[in-house]
Amino acid sequence: MINSYASLDDAGVAIAAARAGADVVRNMYGERLTRIDKGAGDFATTADVEAEKAILSVIHAARPDDAVLGEEGGQQGAAQAARQWLVDPLCGTLNYAVGNMLVAVNVALRNGAAAVADPFSGDVFFTDGETAWVRHDDADAQLAPTPATQLVDVNLDPPFPSAPGFRAVDLLAQPGFVERFRPRVVSTTLALAWVAAGKRAAYVTDGGELSGSVHFAAGIALCQAAGCVVTGIDGAPIGQAGRGLVVAADGETHRLLMSVIRSRSRHRA
């Protein structure tokens, strides 16, 4: 049998894998799904598991020597491998389980290509590590971030491990925030792709070091390639220093958000 994935470049592999996962998510939508408890109120469904299997089948066929870290299946291959794929097969499981279509499928090669698929719109946002695009009906358009919407997604999930003292939810009580921006809560990292695409002005979450997270790696890569400003919630570059995430369409939006965050942090101190 001819391996149709072997000839793809890394961006092509990311797109094909994300699409394979998105097909499963879309096809299983509305089914009565078994929930797999992860503790602390978190859970996966059989759709998460089956979507990850579909994604991994593409990656293994295309790049059999690469390592993979999947949200459901864990580490496959050496954790410190030079090439490692980070896979979140269904970001927004809680949305999906109650019939909400705001979900994403995230596939990223660490420090390389990445793709974020919207199973229901058919959009696949992707980057080769240098430029960011959206593919719809096999037509590609380059992503162009803009702050024009003034919409900012704020992640209201409980604090992540190693989260900084500031909580993203604190923004909602800040006059400086609500005077300039309009908060939204999507509860999936599809919102990161929307910043890159100009559908959101910014995205804010608290948390630890998120650049290596299966949930956030693809969206971060996409936003960086699109030219967004990407830092930790403390303003530091993401990585070991930066904690949480502030992604803004432009420098002015980022400056305004950091001003509000720092003002709130000083007030709490």
mmCIF file with all atom_site columns, C-alpha atoms in Angstrom, residues 62-158:
data_model
loop_
_atom_site.group_PDB
_atom_site.id
_atom_site.type_symbol
_atom_site.label_atom_id
_atom_site.label_alt_id
_atom_site.label_comp_id
_atom_site.label_asym_id
_atom_site.label_entity_id
_atom_site.label_seq_id
_atom_site.pdbx_PDB_ins_code
_atom_site.Cartn_x
_atom_site.Cartn_y
_atom_site.Cartn_z
_atom_site.occupancy
_atom_site.B_iso_or_equiv
_atom_site.pdbx_formal_charge
_atom_site.auth_seq_id
_atom_site.auth_comp_id
_atom_site.auth_asym_id
_atom_site.auth_atom_id
_atom_site.pdbx_PDB_model_num
ATOM 1  C CA . ALA A 1 62  ? 4.222   10.123 7.804  1.00 0.00 ? 62  ALA A CA 1
ATOM 2  C CA . ARG A 1 63  ? 6.967   10.370 10.436 1.00 0.00 ? 63  ARG A CA 1
ATOM 3  C CA . PRO A 1 64  ? 7.477   6.913  11.999 1.00 0.00 ? 64  PRO A CA 1
ATOM 4  C CA . ASP A 1 65  ? 10.652  7.952  13.835 1.00 0.00 ? 65  ASP A CA 1
ATOM 5  C CA . ASP A 1 66  ? 9.145   10.997 15.561 1.00 0.00 ? 66  ASP A CA 1
ATOM 6  C CA . ALA A 1 67  ? 8.017   11.039 19.195 1.00 0.00 ? 67  ALA A CA 1
ATOM 7  C CA . VAL A 1 68  ? 4.464   12.000 20.134 1.00 0.00 ? 68  VAL A CA 1
ATOM 8  C CA . LEU A 1 69  ? 2.896   13.416 23.285 1.00 0.00 ? 69  LEU A CA 1
ATOM 9  C CA . GLY A 1 70  ? -0.869  12.981 23.216 1.00 0.00 ? 70  GLY A CA 1
ATOM 10 C CA . GLU A 1 71  ? -3.300  14.298 25.786 1.00 0.00 ? 71  GLU A CA 1
ATOM 11 C CA . GLU A 1 72  ? -5.034  10.932 26.064 1.00 0.00 ? 72  GLU A CA 1
ATOM 12 C CA . GLY A 1 73  ? -2.293  8.431  25.218 1.00 0.00 ? 73  GLY A CA 1
ATOM 13 C CA . GLY A 1 74  ? 0.649   10.157 26.850 1.00 0.00 ? 74  GLY A CA 1
ATOM 14 C CA . GLN A 1 75  ? 4.246   9.923  25.693 1.00 0.00 ? 75  GLN A CA 1
ATOM 15 C CA . GLN A 1 76  ? 5.280   7.700  22.796 1.00 0.00 ? 76  GLN A CA 1
ATOM 16 C CA . GLY A 1 77  ? 8.966   7.751  22.011 1.00 0.00 ? 77  GLY A CA 1
ATOM 17 C CA . ALA A 1 78  ? 11.680  9.642  23.870 1.00 0.00 ? 78  ALA A CA 1
ATOM 18 C CA . ALA A 1 79  ? 10.409  12.659 25.798 1.00 0.00 ? 79  ALA A CA 1
ATOM 19 C CA . GLN A 1 80  ? 13.564  14.594 24.831 1.00 0.00 ? 80  GLN A CA 1
ATOM 20 C CA . ALA A 1 81  ? 13.457  13.593 21.171 1.00 0.00 ? 81  ALA A CA 1
ATOM 21 C CA . ALA A 1 82  ? 14.600  16.193 18.665 1.00 0.00 ? 82  ALA A CA 1
ATOM 22 C CA . ARG A 1 83  ? 11.254  15.892 16.900 1.00 0.00 ? 83  ARG A CA 1
ATOM 23 C CA . GLN A 1 84  ? 8.130   15.576 19.031 1.00 0.00 ? 84  GLN A CA 1
ATOM 24 C CA . TRP A 1 85  ? 4.490   16.088 18.067 1.00 0.00 ? 85  TRP A CA 1
ATOM 25 C CA . LEU A 1 86  ? 2.089   17.556 20.632 1.00 0.00 ? 86  LEU A CA 1
ATOM 26 C CA . VAL A 1 87  ? -1.515  16.408 20.178 1.00 0.00 ? 87  VAL A CA 1
ATOM 27 C CA . ASP A 1 88  ? -4.738  17.644 21.755 1.00 0.00 ? 88  ASP A CA 1
ATOM 28 C CA . PRO A 1 89  ? -7.415  15.673 19.894 1.00 0.00 ? 89  PRO A CA 1
ATOM 29 C CA . LEU A 1 90  ? -10.417 17.574 21.253 1.00 0.00 ? 90  LEU A CA 1
ATOM 30 C CA . CYS A 1 91  ? -9.891  20.911 22.959 1.00 0.00 ? 91  CYS A CA 1
ATOM 31 C CA . GLY A 1 92  ? -13.200 21.924 24.488 1.00 0.00 ? 92  GLY A CA 1
ATOM 32 C CA . THR A 1 93  ? -14.378 18.507 25.654 1.00 0.00 ? 93  THR A CA 1
ATOM 33 C CA . LEU A 1 94  ? -16.814 20.040 28.135 1.00 0.00 ? 94  LEU A CA 1
ATOM 34 C CA . ASN A 1 95  ? -18.364 22.093 25.330 1.00 0.00 ? 95  ASN A CA 1
ATOM 35 C CA . TYR A 1 96  ? -18.555 19.077 23.057 1.00 0.00 ? 96  TYR A CA 1
ATOM 36 C CA . ALA A 1 97  ? -20.077 16.774 25.667 1.00 0.00 ? 97  ALA A CA 1
ATOM 37 C CA . VAL A 1 98  ? -23.070 19.092 26.100 1.00 0.00 ? 98  VAL A CA 1
ATOM 38 C CA . GLY A 1 99  ? -23.629 19.679 22.390 1.00 0.00 ? 99  GLY A CA 1
ATOM 39 C CA . ASN A 1 100 ? -21.644 22.903 21.959 1.00 0.00 ? 100 ASN A CA 1
ATOM 40 C CA . MET A 1 101 ? -19.641 23.018 18.721 1.00 0.00 ? 101 MET A CA 1
ATOM 41 C CA . LEU A 1 102 ? -16.912 25.371 19.998 1.00 0.00 ? 102 LEU A CA 1
ATOM 42 C CA . VAL A 1 103 ? -14.004 22.938 19.921 1.00 0.00 ? 103 VAL A CA 1
ATOM 43 C CA . ALA A 1 104 ? -10.631 22.553 18.266 1.00 0.00 ? 104 ALA A CA 1
ATOM 44 C CA . VAL A 1 105 ? -8.213  19.822 17.236 1.00 0.00 ? 105 VAL A CA 1
ATOM 45 C CA . ASN A 1 106 ? -4.591  20.799 17.887 1.00 0.00 ? 106 ASN A CA 1
ATOM 46 C CA . VAL A 1 107 ? -1.487  19.229 16.327 1.00 0.00 ? 107 VAL A CA 1
ATOM 47 C CA . ALA A 1 108 ? 1.972   20.785 16.632 1.00 0.00 ? 108 ALA A CA 1
ATOM 48 C CA . LEU A 1 109 ? 5.535   19.749 15.946 1.00 0.00 ? 109 LEU A CA 1
ATOM 49 C CA . ARG A 1 110 ? 7.510   21.228 18.813 1.00 0.00 ? 110 ARG A CA 1
ATOM 50 C CA . ASN A 1 111 ? 9.258   24.368 17.501 1.00 0.00 ? 111 ASN A CA 1
ATOM 51 C CA . GLY A 1 112 ? 7.900   23.730 14.014 1.00 0.00 ? 112 GLY A CA 1
ATOM 52 C CA . ALA A 1 113 ? 4.745   23.308 11.957 1.00 0.00 ? 113 ALA A CA 1
ATOM 53 C CA . ALA A 1 114 ? 1.297   23.262 13.554 1.00 0.00 ? 114 ALA A CA 1
ATOM 54 C CA . ALA A 1 115 ? -2.376  23.045 12.684 1.00 0.00 ? 115 ALA A CA 1
ATOM 55 C CA . VAL A 1 116 ? -5.615  23.892 14.483 1.00 0.00 ? 116 VAL A CA 1
ATOM 56 C CA . ALA A 1 117 ? -8.757  22.413 12.945 1.00 0.00 ? 117 ALA A CA 1
ATOM 57 C CA . ASP A 1 118 ? -12.331 23.556 13.531 1.00 0.00 ? 118 ASP A CA 1
ATOM 58 C CA . PRO A 1 119 ? -14.322 20.353 12.961 1.00 0.00 ? 119 PRO A CA 1
ATOM 59 C CA . PHE A 1 120 ? -17.592 22.153 12.283 1.00 0.00 ? 120 PHE A CA 1
ATOM 60 C CA . SER A 1 121 ? -16.614 25.119 10.099 1.00 0.00 ? 121 SER A CA 1
ATOM 61 C CA . GLY A 1 122 ? -14.095 23.056 8.166  1.00 0.00 ? 122 GLY A CA 1
ATOM 62 C CA . ASP A 1 123 ? -11.389 25.680 8.676  1.00 0.00 ? 123 ASP A CA 1
ATOM 63 C CA . VAL A 1 124 ? -7.840  24.481 9.282  1.00 0.00 ? 124 VAL A CA 1
ATOM 64 C CA . PHE A 1 125 ? -5.483  27.154 10.597 1.00 0.00 ? 125 PHE A CA 1
ATOM 65 C CA . PHE A 1 126 ? -1.854  26.177 10.013 1.00 0.00 ? 126 PHE A CA 1
ATOM 66 C CA . THR A 1 127 ? 1.740   27.328 9.939  1.00 0.00 ? 127 THR A CA 1
ATOM 67 C CA . ASP A 1 128 ? 4.986   26.014 8.549  1.00 0.00 ? 128 ASP A CA 1
ATOM 68 C CA . GLY A 1 129 ? 6.729   27.783 11.430 1.00 0.00 ? 129 GLY A CA 1
ATOM 69 C CA . GLU A 1 130 ? 7.210   31.004 9.487  1.00 0.00 ? 130 GLU A CA 1
ATOM 70 C CA . THR A 1 131 ? 3.870   32.063 7.955  1.00 0.00 ? 131 THR A CA 1
ATOM 71 C CA . ALA A 1 132 ? 0.294   31.368 9.073  1.00 0.00 ? 132 ALA A CA 1
ATOM 72 C CA . TRP A 1 133 ? -2.663  30.510 6.863  1.00 0.00 ? 133 TRP A CA 1
ATOM 73 C CA . VAL A 1 134 ? -6.237  29.272 6.988  1.00 0.00 ? 134 VAL A CA 1
ATOM 74 C CA . ARG A 1 135 ? -7.437  26.578 4.597  1.00 0.00 ? 135 ARG A CA 1
ATOM 75 C CA . HIS A 1 136 ? -11.118 26.351 3.719  1.00 0.00 ? 136 HIS A CA 1
ATOM 76 C CA . ASP A 1 137 ? -12.437 24.203 0.863  1.00 0.00 ? 137 ASP A CA 1
ATOM 77 C CA . ASP A 1 138 ? -8.778  23.677 -0.155 1.00 0.00 ? 138 ASP A CA 1
ATOM 78 C CA . ALA A 1 139 ? -8.243  27.422 -0.689 1.00 0.00 ? 139 ALA A CA 1
ATOM 79 C CA . ASP A 1 140 ? -5.590  29.103 1.478  1.00 0.00 ? 140 ASP A CA 1
ATOM 80 C CA . ALA A 1 141 ? -5.599  32.665 2.802  1.00 0.00 ? 141 ALA A CA 1
ATOM 81 C CA . GLN A 1 142 ? -2.830  34.224 4.853  1.00 0.00 ? 142 GLN A CA 1
ATOM 82 C CA . LEU A 1 143 ? -3.855  35.150 8.378  1.00 0.00 ? 143 LEU A CA 1
ATOM 83 C CA . ALA A 1 144 ? -3.944  38.837 9.288  1.00 0.00 ? 144 ALA A CA 1
ATOM 84 C CA . PRO A 1 145 ? -4.403  39.674 12.982 1.00 0.00 ? 145 PRO A CA 1
ATOM 85 C CA . THR A 1 146 ? -6.270  42.878 13.845 1.00 0.00 ? 146 THR A CA 1
ATOM 86 C CA . PRO A 1 147 ? -7.552  44.378 17.103 1.00 0.00 ? 147 PRO A CA 1
ATOM 87 C CA . ALA A 1 148 ? -10.609 45.844 15.349 1.00 0.00 ? 148 ALA A CA 1
ATOM 88 C CA . THR A 1 149 ? -13.188 43.560 17.007 1.00 0.00 ? 149 THR A CA 1
ATOM 89 C CA . GLN A 1 150 ? -12.097 44.571 20.544 1.00 0.00 ? 150 GLN A CA 1
ATOM 90 C CA . LEU A 1 151 ? -13.167 41.055 21.592 1.00 0.00 ? 151 LEU A CA 1
ATOM 91 C CA . VAL A 1 152 ? -10.895 39.351 24.130 1.00 0.00 ? 152 VAL A CA 1
ATOM 92 C CA . ASP A 1 153 ? -11.289 35.723 25.135 1.00 0.00 ? 153 ASP A CA 1
ATOM 93 C CA . VAL A 1 154 ? -10.575 35.161 28.823 1.00 0.00 ? 154 VAL A CA 1
ATOM 94 C CA . ASN A 1 155 ? -9.992  31.619 30.032 1.00 0.00 ? 155 ASN A CA 1
ATOM 95 C CA . LEU A 1 156 ? -12.013 31.126 33.218 1.00 0.00 ? 156 LEU A CA 1
ATOM 96 C CA . ASP A 1 157 ? -10.909 27.570 33.989 1.00 0.00 ? 157 ASP A CA 1
ATOM 97 C CA . PRO A 1 158 ? -9.621  26.883 37.512 1.00 0.00 ? 158 PRO A CA 1
#
